XYZ file of N, CA and C in Angstrom:
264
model
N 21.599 16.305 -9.360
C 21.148 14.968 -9.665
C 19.841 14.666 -8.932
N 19.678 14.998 -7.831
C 18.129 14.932 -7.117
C 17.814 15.265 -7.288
N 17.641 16.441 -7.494
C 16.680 18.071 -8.122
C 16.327 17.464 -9.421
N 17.254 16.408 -10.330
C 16.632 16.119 -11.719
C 15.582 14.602 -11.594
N 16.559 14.081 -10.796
C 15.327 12.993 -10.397
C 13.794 13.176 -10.048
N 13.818 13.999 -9.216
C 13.139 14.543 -8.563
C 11.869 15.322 -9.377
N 12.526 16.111 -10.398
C 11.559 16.728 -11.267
C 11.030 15.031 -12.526
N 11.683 14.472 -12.678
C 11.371 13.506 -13.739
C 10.067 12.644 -12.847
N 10.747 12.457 -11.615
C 9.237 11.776 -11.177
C 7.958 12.525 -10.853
N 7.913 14.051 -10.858
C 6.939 14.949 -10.820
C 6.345 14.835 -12.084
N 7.114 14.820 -13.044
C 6.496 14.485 -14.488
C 6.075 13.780 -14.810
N 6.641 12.203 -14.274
C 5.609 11.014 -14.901
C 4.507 10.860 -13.898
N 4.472 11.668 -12.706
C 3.532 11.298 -12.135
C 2.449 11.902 -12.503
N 2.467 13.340 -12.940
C 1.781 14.254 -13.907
C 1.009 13.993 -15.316
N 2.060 12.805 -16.002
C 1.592 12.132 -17.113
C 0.444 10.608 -16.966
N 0.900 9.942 -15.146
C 0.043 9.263 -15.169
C -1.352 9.436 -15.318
N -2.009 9.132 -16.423
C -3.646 9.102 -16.082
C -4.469 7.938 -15.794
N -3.433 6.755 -15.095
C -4.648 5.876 -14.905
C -4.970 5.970 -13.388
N -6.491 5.686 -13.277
C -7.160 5.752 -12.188
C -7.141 4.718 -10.888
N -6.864 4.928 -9.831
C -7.116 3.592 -8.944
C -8.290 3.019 -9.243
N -8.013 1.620 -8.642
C -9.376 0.995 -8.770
C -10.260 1.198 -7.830
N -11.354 0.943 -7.945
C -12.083 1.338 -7.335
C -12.747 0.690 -5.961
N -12.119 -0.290 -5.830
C -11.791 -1.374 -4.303
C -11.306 -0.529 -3.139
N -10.105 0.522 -3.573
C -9.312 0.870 -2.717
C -10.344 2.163 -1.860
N -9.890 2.087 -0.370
C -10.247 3.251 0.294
C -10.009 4.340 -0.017
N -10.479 5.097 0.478
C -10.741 6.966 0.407
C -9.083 7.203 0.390
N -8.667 6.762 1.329
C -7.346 7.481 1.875
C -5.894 6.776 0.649
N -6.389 5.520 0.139
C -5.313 4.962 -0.591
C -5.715 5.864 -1.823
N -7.179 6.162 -2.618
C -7.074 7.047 -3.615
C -6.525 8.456 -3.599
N -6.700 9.007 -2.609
C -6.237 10.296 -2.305
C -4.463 10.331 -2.039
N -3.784 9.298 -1.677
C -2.458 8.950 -2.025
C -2.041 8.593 -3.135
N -2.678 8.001 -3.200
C -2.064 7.322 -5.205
C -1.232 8.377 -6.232
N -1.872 9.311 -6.502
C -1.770 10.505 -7.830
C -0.098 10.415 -7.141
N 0.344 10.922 -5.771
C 1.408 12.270 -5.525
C 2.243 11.017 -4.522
N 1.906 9.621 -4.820
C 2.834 8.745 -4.227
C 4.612 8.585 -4.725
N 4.506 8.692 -5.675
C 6.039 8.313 -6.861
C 6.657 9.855 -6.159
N 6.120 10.846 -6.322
C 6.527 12.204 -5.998
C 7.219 12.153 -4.606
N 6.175 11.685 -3.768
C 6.444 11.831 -1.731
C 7.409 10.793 -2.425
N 7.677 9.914 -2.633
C 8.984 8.667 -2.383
C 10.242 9.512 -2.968
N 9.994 10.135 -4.106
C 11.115 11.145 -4.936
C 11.367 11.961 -3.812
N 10.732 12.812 -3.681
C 11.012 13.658 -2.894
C 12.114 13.618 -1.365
N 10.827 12.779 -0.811
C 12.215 11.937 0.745
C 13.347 10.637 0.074
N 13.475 10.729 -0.682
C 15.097 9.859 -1.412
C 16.221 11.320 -1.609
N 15.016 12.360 -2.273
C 16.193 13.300 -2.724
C 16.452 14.177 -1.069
N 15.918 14.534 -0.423
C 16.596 14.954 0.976
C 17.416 13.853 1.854
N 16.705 12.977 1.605
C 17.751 11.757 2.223
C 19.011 11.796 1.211
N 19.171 12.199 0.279
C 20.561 12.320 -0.920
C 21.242 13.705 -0.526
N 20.246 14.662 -0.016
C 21.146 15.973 0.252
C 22.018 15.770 1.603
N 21.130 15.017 2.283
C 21.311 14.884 3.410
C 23.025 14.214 3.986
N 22.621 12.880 3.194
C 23.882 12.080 3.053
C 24.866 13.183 2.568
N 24.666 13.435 1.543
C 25.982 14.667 0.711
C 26.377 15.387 1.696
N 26.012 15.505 2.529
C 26.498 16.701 3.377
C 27.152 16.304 4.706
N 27.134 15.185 4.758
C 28.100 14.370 6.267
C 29.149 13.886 5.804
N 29.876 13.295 6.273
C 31.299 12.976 6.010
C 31.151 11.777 5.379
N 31.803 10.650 4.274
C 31.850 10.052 4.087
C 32.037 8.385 4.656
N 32.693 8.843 5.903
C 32.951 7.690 6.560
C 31.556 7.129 7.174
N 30.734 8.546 7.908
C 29.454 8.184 8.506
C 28.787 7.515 7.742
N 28.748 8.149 6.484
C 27.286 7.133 5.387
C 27.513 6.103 5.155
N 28.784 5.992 5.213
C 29.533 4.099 4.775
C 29.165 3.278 6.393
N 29.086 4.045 7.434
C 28.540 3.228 8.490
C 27.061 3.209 8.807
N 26.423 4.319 8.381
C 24.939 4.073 8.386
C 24.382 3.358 7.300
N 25.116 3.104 6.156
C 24.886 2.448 4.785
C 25.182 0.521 5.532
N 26.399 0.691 5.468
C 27.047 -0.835 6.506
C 25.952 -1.756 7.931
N 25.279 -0.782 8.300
C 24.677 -0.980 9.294
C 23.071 -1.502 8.509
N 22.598 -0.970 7.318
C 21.610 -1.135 7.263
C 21.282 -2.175 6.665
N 22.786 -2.354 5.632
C 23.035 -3.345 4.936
C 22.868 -4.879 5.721
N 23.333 -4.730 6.806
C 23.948 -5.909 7.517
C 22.702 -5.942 8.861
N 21.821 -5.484 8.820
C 20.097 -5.534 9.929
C 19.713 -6.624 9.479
N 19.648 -6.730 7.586
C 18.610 -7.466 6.748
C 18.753 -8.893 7.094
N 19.866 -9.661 6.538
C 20.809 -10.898 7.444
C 20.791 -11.203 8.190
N 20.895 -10.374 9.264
C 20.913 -10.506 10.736
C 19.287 -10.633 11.047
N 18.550 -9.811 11.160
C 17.003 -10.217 11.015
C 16.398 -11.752 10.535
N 16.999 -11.362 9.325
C 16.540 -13.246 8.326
C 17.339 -14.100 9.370
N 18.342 -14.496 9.926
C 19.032 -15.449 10.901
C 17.732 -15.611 12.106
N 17.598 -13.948 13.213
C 17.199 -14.118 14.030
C 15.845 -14.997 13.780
N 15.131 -14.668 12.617
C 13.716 -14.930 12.465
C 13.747 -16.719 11.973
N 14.930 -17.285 11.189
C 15.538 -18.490 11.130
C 15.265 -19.198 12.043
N 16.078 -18.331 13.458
C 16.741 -19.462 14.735
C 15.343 -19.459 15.414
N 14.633 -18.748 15.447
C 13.615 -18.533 15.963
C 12.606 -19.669 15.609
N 12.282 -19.497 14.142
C 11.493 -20.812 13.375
C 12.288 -22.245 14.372
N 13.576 -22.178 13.619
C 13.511 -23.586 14.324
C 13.425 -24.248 15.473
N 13.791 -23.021 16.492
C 13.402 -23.376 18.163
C 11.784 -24.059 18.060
N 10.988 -23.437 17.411
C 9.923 -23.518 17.594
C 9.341 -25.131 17.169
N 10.118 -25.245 15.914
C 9.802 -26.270 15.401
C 9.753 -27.778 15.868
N 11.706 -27.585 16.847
C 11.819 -28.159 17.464
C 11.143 -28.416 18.930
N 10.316 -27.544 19.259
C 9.658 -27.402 20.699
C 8.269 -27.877 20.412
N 7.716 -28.353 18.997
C 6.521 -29.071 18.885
C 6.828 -30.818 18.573
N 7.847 -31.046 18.501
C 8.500 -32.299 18.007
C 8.319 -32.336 19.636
């Protein structure tokens, strides 16, 4: 299943022919073409990867990453409003 993903985004990235614009730096054009590919690529080792640990671990590194996002949006919340309240 990665190995097919993986080749499908080699292909459309192969089929893309449109050009960056021409705003962007040296280094963002020279990324562009083989970007969809590098993201395919580290999803599908991050997929072998997972496949190959025990199930319980990925449900806690999955659980954990799930539950940062929330927790972040709160901290960055409580944070706003300290602030808000400390200009009042």
């Amino acid at each position: 299943m990665a190995t097919l993903r993986w080749r499908i985004c080699r292909l459309r990235s192969l089929e893309a022919t449109e050009a960056p614009p021409e705003e962007w730096m040296e280094w963002e054009k020279t990324w562009y073409p083989s970007y969809r590919a590098d993201v395919a690529h580290t999803m599908a080792e991050l997929e072998r990867h997972v496949l190959r640990i025990r199930p319980g671990v990925s449900l806690f590194f999955l659980s954990v990453a799930m539950s940062s996002v929330p927790v972040i949006a709160l901290l960055l919340l409580r944070t706003a409003l300290q602030y808000a309240l400390s200009q009042s």
